[in-house]
Amino acid sequence: MEKSKYKRDWSKYDENVITRYKLMFPFYVFEHWWDLLAEENRNARTKYKAPKEFNEFLAFLHIFLPYRAIEGVLRALEQLKIIPTSLDYSTIWERVRNMNITFPETSDELEVIADATGISTNTGGQYIVAKWGKTRDSKFLKIEIVMDNNEFNVINAEVTSNEVESAVKTVKDLQDKGKKVKKFYEDKTYDANEVYKTGVEVVVPPKKNASTKRHLARRKAVREFRKLGYDRWREEKGYGVRWRVESLFSAVKRTFGESVRQVLLGK
């Protein structure tokens, strides 16, 4: 087997990994604590002890720790004078449970990329797989992400049983807000009439058995794909930009693993 000529710059790679995790934690809240808190308490009837941005840090801790453990961590951070005050169990629970997750506002004109991936709901380990096989009690959550191709921001992320339906809904929601969606990049899963009915330029490789007797735009797209062939079609349409959302999935799975675990809100 021929040895690959590619040589990874490990120093650069290691630095990128370090930077990734540095940016992942919302450390900025510690540096700007009082400014953020003053802004939150400006028109509040009840004065808060910690800014709402601190909730992101609490939620991240809760991926790995129960609420009682987080309370202990906050007490230690207060003693070390990293934060000015700790929070009790009830406050931590309330803040994490009622977090309002929002996505950045999109520009007036944009191109979007959609993709979905499966996340396992069990972590049986190699012994279970070897004894019972991969398909025994194998269950997955399907996660779909719609991303802004220009800004690299996530527009929508949700658990879905029908990625075509949820992606179309996201596009229509953007259009209802007055946004102009110029292109929609997707894989073969999204080769459906519903996608073409949005009126957006759809960049999707058609399925092998794709019919040319249905929606006019889809009919035209199928014929164009067959005429150009995959390689030329891919280059002319810029289909390669889908690596961005695939890279996002890869980064998430490398960081948190390829399975989910149950987190009890009341614990």
Coordinates of C-alpha atoms in Angstrom, one line a residue:
M1 CA 0.0 0.0 0.0
E2 CA 1.4 3.4 -1.0
K3 CA 2.2 5.7 1.8
S4 CA 0.3 8.9 1.9
K5 CA 2.2 12.0 0.9
Y6 CA 0.1 14.1 3.2
K7 CA 1.9 15.3 6.3
R8 CA -0.1 16.8 9.1
D9 CA 1.3 19.8 10.9
W10 CA 0.8 18.5 14.4
S11 CA 1.7 21.8 16.0
K12 CA -0.9 23.7 14.1
Y13 CA -3.5 20.9 14.6
D14 CA -2.9 20.8 18.3
E15 CA -3.3 24.6 18.6
N16 CA -6.6 24.4 16.6
V17 CA -7.9 21.8 19.1
I18 CA -6.9 24.0 22.0
T19 CA -8.6 27.0 20.5
R20 CA -11.7 25.1 19.8
Y21 CA -12.2 24.1 23.4
K22 CA -11.2 27.6 24.6
L23 CA -14.0 29.1 22.5
M24 CA -16.5 26.4 23.4
F25 CA -16.6 27.5 27.1
P26 CA -18.4 30.8 27.7
F27 CA -15.5 32.2 29.7
Y28 CA -16.3 35.7 28.6
V29 CA -19.1 35.9 31.2
F30 CA -16.5 35.9 34.0
E31 CA -14.6 38.8 32.5
H32 CA -17.7 40.9 31.8
W33 CA -19.9 39.7 34.8
W34 CA -20.8 43.1 36.2
D35 CA -21.5 44.8 32.9
L36 CA -23.7 41.9 31.8
L37 CA -25.5 41.8 35.2
A38 CA -26.1 45.6 35.1
E39 CA -27.7 45.3 31.7
E40 CA -30.0 42.4 32.8
N41 CA -31.0 44.2 36.0
R42 CA -31.7 47.5 34.3
N43 CA -35.4 47.1 33.9
A44 CA -35.9 44.0 36.0
R45 CA -38.4 43.9 38.8
T46 CA -36.4 41.3 40.6
K47 CA -32.6 41.8 40.8
Y48 CA -30.6 38.9 39.6
K49 CA -27.5 37.5 41.2
A50 CA -25.9 36.3 37.9
P51 CA -26.3 37.4 34.3
K52 CA -28.4 35.2 31.9
E53 CA -25.2 34.5 29.9
F54 CA -24.0 32.5 32.9
N55 CA -26.8 30.0 32.1
E56 CA -24.7 28.7 29.1
F57 CA -21.9 27.8 31.5
L58 CA -24.4 26.0 33.8
A59 CA -26.0 24.1 30.9
F60 CA -22.6 23.0 29.7
L61 CA -21.7 21.7 33.2
H62 CA -25.0 19.8 33.4
I63 CA -24.0 17.7 30.4
F64 CA -21.5 16.0 32.7
L65 CA -22.7 16.9 36.3
P66 CA -26.0 16.7 38.2
Y67 CA -27.3 19.9 39.7
R68 CA -26.1 19.2 43.3
A69 CA -22.6 18.7 41.9
I70 CA -22.8 22.0 40.0
E71 CA -23.8 23.8 43.2
G72 CA -20.6 22.5 44.7
V73 CA -18.5 23.7 41.8
L74 CA -20.0 27.2 42.0
R75 CA -19.3 27.3 45.7
A76 CA -15.7 26.5 45.0
L77 CA -15.5 29.1 42.2
E78 CA -16.9 31.7 44.6
Q79 CA -14.3 30.8 47.3
L80 CA -11.6 31.2 44.6
K81 CA -13.1 34.6 43.8
I82 CA -13.6 33.5 40.1
I83 CA -17.3 34.4 40.4
P84 CA -18.7 36.9 43.0
T85 CA -21.6 34.7 44.1
S86 CA -22.7 31.1 43.9
L87 CA -26.2 29.8 43.1
D88 CA -28.4 27.3 45.0
Y89 CA -29.9 24.1 43.6
S90 CA -33.3 25.6 42.8
T91 CA -31.8 28.6 40.9
I92 CA -29.5 26.4 38.9
W93 CA -32.3 24.1 38.0
E94 CA -34.6 26.9 37.0
R95 CA -32.0 28.6 34.9
V96 CA -31.0 25.5 32.9
R97 CA -34.5 24.2 32.5
N98 CA -35.8 27.5 31.2
M99 CA -33.0 28.5 28.9
N100 CA -34.1 30.3 25.8
I101 CA -32.0 28.9 23.0
T102 CA -31.9 31.3 20.0
F103 CA -29.9 31.3 16.7
P104 CA -28.2 34.4 15.2
E105 CA -30.3 36.6 12.9
T106 CA -29.7 35.9 9.3
S107 CA -28.9 38.4 6.5
D108 CA -31.6 39.5 4.1
E109 CA -30.2 37.3 1.3
L110 CA -28.6 33.9 2.0
E111 CA -27.8 30.5 0.8
V112 CA -28.5 27.6 3.1
I113 CA -27.1 24.1 3.6
A114 CA -29.1 21.3 5.2
D115 CA -28.1 17.9 6.5
A116 CA -29.1 15.3 9.1
T117 CA -27.2 12.8 11.1
G118 CA -28.1 9.9 13.5
I119 CA -27.1 10.0 17.2
S120 CA -27.3 6.7 19.0
T121 CA -29.5 6.5 22.1
N122 CA -27.6 3.7 23.7
T123 CA -24.0 3.0 24.6
G124 CA -23.9 -0.7 25.0
G125 CA -20.2 -1.1 24.3
Q126 CA -18.3 -3.6 22.3
Y127 CA -19.4 -6.6 24.4
I128 CA -23.1 -5.9 23.7
V129 CA -22.4 -5.4 20.0
A130 CA -20.3 -8.6 19.8
K131 CA -22.9 -10.7 21.7
W132 CA -26.1 -9.4 20.3
G133 CA -25.2 -7.6 17.1
K134 CA -25.4 -4.0 16.1
T135 CA -29.1 -4.0 15.3
R136 CA -30.4 -5.3 18.6
D137 CA -32.2 -2.5 20.4
S138 CA -30.4 0.0 18.2
K139 CA -32.2 3.3 18.3
F140 CA -31.2 6.7 16.9
L141 CA -32.2 10.3 17.1
K142 CA -32.1 12.1 13.8
I143 CA -30.7 15.6 14.2
E144 CA -31.0 18.1 11.3
I145 CA -29.0 21.3 11.0
V146 CA -29.7 24.1 8.6
M147 CA -26.7 26.5 8.2
D148 CA -26.1 29.8 6.5
N149 CA -23.5 29.2 3.8
N150 CA -22.2 32.7 3.9
E151 CA -22.0 33.4 7.6
F152 CA -21.4 29.8 8.8
N153 CA -24.1 30.3 11.4
V154 CA -26.7 27.7 12.4
I155 CA -30.1 28.8 11.4
N156 CA -32.0 25.9 12.9
A157 CA -31.3 22.6 14.6
E158 CA -33.9 20.1 15.7
V159 CA -34.7 16.5 16.3
T160 CA -36.9 15.3 13.4
S161 CA -38.4 12.2 11.9
N162 CA -38.8 13.9 8.5
E163 CA -35.8 16.0 7.5
V164 CA -37.4 17.1 4.2
E165 CA -40.5 18.4 6.0
S166 CA -38.5 20.3 8.7
A167 CA -36.0 21.8 6.2
V168 CA -38.9 23.0 4.0
K169 CA -40.5 24.6 7.0
T170 CA -37.3 26.4 7.9
V171 CA -37.0 27.8 4.4
K172 CA -40.6 28.9 4.4
D173 CA -40.2 30.5 7.8
L174 CA -37.2 32.5 6.5
Q175 CA -39.3 33.6 3.4
D176 CA -42.2 34.6 5.7
K177 CA -39.7 36.9 7.5
G178 CA -38.9 38.6 4.2
K179 CA -35.6 36.8 3.7
K180 CA -34.5 35.8 0.2
V181 CA -33.2 32.3 0.2
K182 CA -31.2 32.0 -3.1
K183 CA -29.9 28.5 -2.9
F184 CA -30.5 25.3 -0.9
Y185 CA -27.7 22.7 -0.8
E186 CA -28.7 19.2 0.3
D187 CA -28.0 15.6 -0.3
K188 CA -30.1 13.0 -2.2
T189 CA -32.4 12.6 0.8
Y190 CA -33.9 16.0 0.0
D191 CA -34.7 15.2 -3.6
A192 CA -38.4 15.8 -3.2
N193 CA -41.1 17.9 -4.9
E194 CA -41.8 19.7 -1.6
V195 CA -38.3 21.2 -1.7
Y196 CA -38.6 22.5 -5.2
K197 CA -42.0 24.0 -4.5
T198 CA -40.3 26.5 -2.2
G199 CA -39.1 28.4 -5.3
V200 CA -35.5 28.3 -4.2
E201 CA -32.7 27.2 -6.5
V202 CA -32.2 23.6 -5.2
V203 CA -28.7 22.1 -5.4
V204 CA -29.4 18.4 -4.8
P205 CA -28.1 15.4 -6.7
P206 CA -31.3 13.5 -7.9
K207 CA -31.9 9.9 -6.9
K208 CA -31.1 7.2 -9.5
N209 CA -34.7 6.5 -10.1
A210 CA -35.7 10.2 -10.1
S211 CA -38.7 10.9 -12.3
T212 CA -38.9 13.7 -14.9
K213 CA -42.7 13.7 -14.9
R214 CA -43.4 15.7 -11.7
H215 CA -42.6 19.3 -10.6
L216 CA -41.3 21.4 -13.4
A217 CA -38.2 22.7 -11.5
R218 CA -37.3 19.2 -10.4
R219 CA -37.8 17.8 -13.9
K220 CA -35.4 20.4 -15.2
A221 CA -32.9 19.7 -12.5
V222 CA -32.9 16.0 -13.1
R223 CA -32.4 16.4 -16.8
E224 CA -29.5 18.9 -16.3
F225 CA -27.8 16.5 -13.8
R226 CA -28.0 13.6 -16.3
K227 CA -26.7 15.8 -19.1
L228 CA -23.7 17.1 -17.1
G229 CA -22.8 14.1 -15.1
Y230 CA -22.0 14.2 -11.3
D231 CA -18.5 15.6 -11.4
R232 CA -19.2 18.5 -13.8
W233 CA -22.6 19.2 -12.1
R234 CA -20.9 19.2 -8.7
E235 CA -18.3 21.7 -9.9
E236 CA -20.7 24.0 -11.7
K237 CA -23.2 24.1 -8.8
G238 CA -20.7 24.5 -6.0
Y239 CA -22.1 21.4 -4.3
G240 CA -18.8 21.0 -2.3
V241 CA -19.9 23.6 0.2
R242 CA -21.8 20.9 2.0
W243 CA -18.5 20.1 3.8
R244 CA -19.3 22.9 6.2
V245 CA -22.3 21.3 7.8
E246 CA -20.7 17.9 7.7
S247 CA -17.6 19.4 9.5
L248 CA -19.9 20.8 12.2
F249 CA -21.5 17.3 12.8
S250 CA -18.0 15.8 12.9
A251 CA -16.8 18.4 15.4
V252 CA -19.8 17.8 17.7
K253 CA -19.4 14.0 17.6
R254 CA -15.6 14.2 18.2
T255 CA -16.3 16.4 21.2
F256 CA -19.4 14.8 22.8
G257 CA -19.3 11.3 21.2
E258 CA -21.8 9.7 18.9
S259 CA -24.5 8.9 21.4
V260 CA -26.7 10.8 23.8
R261 CA -27.4 10.2 27.4
Q262 CA -30.4 10.9 29.6
V263 CA -30.2 14.1 31.6
L264 CA -32.9 14.3 34.3
L265 CA -34.0 18.0 34.7
G266 CA -34.9 17.4 38.3
K267 CA -31.6 15.8 39.5

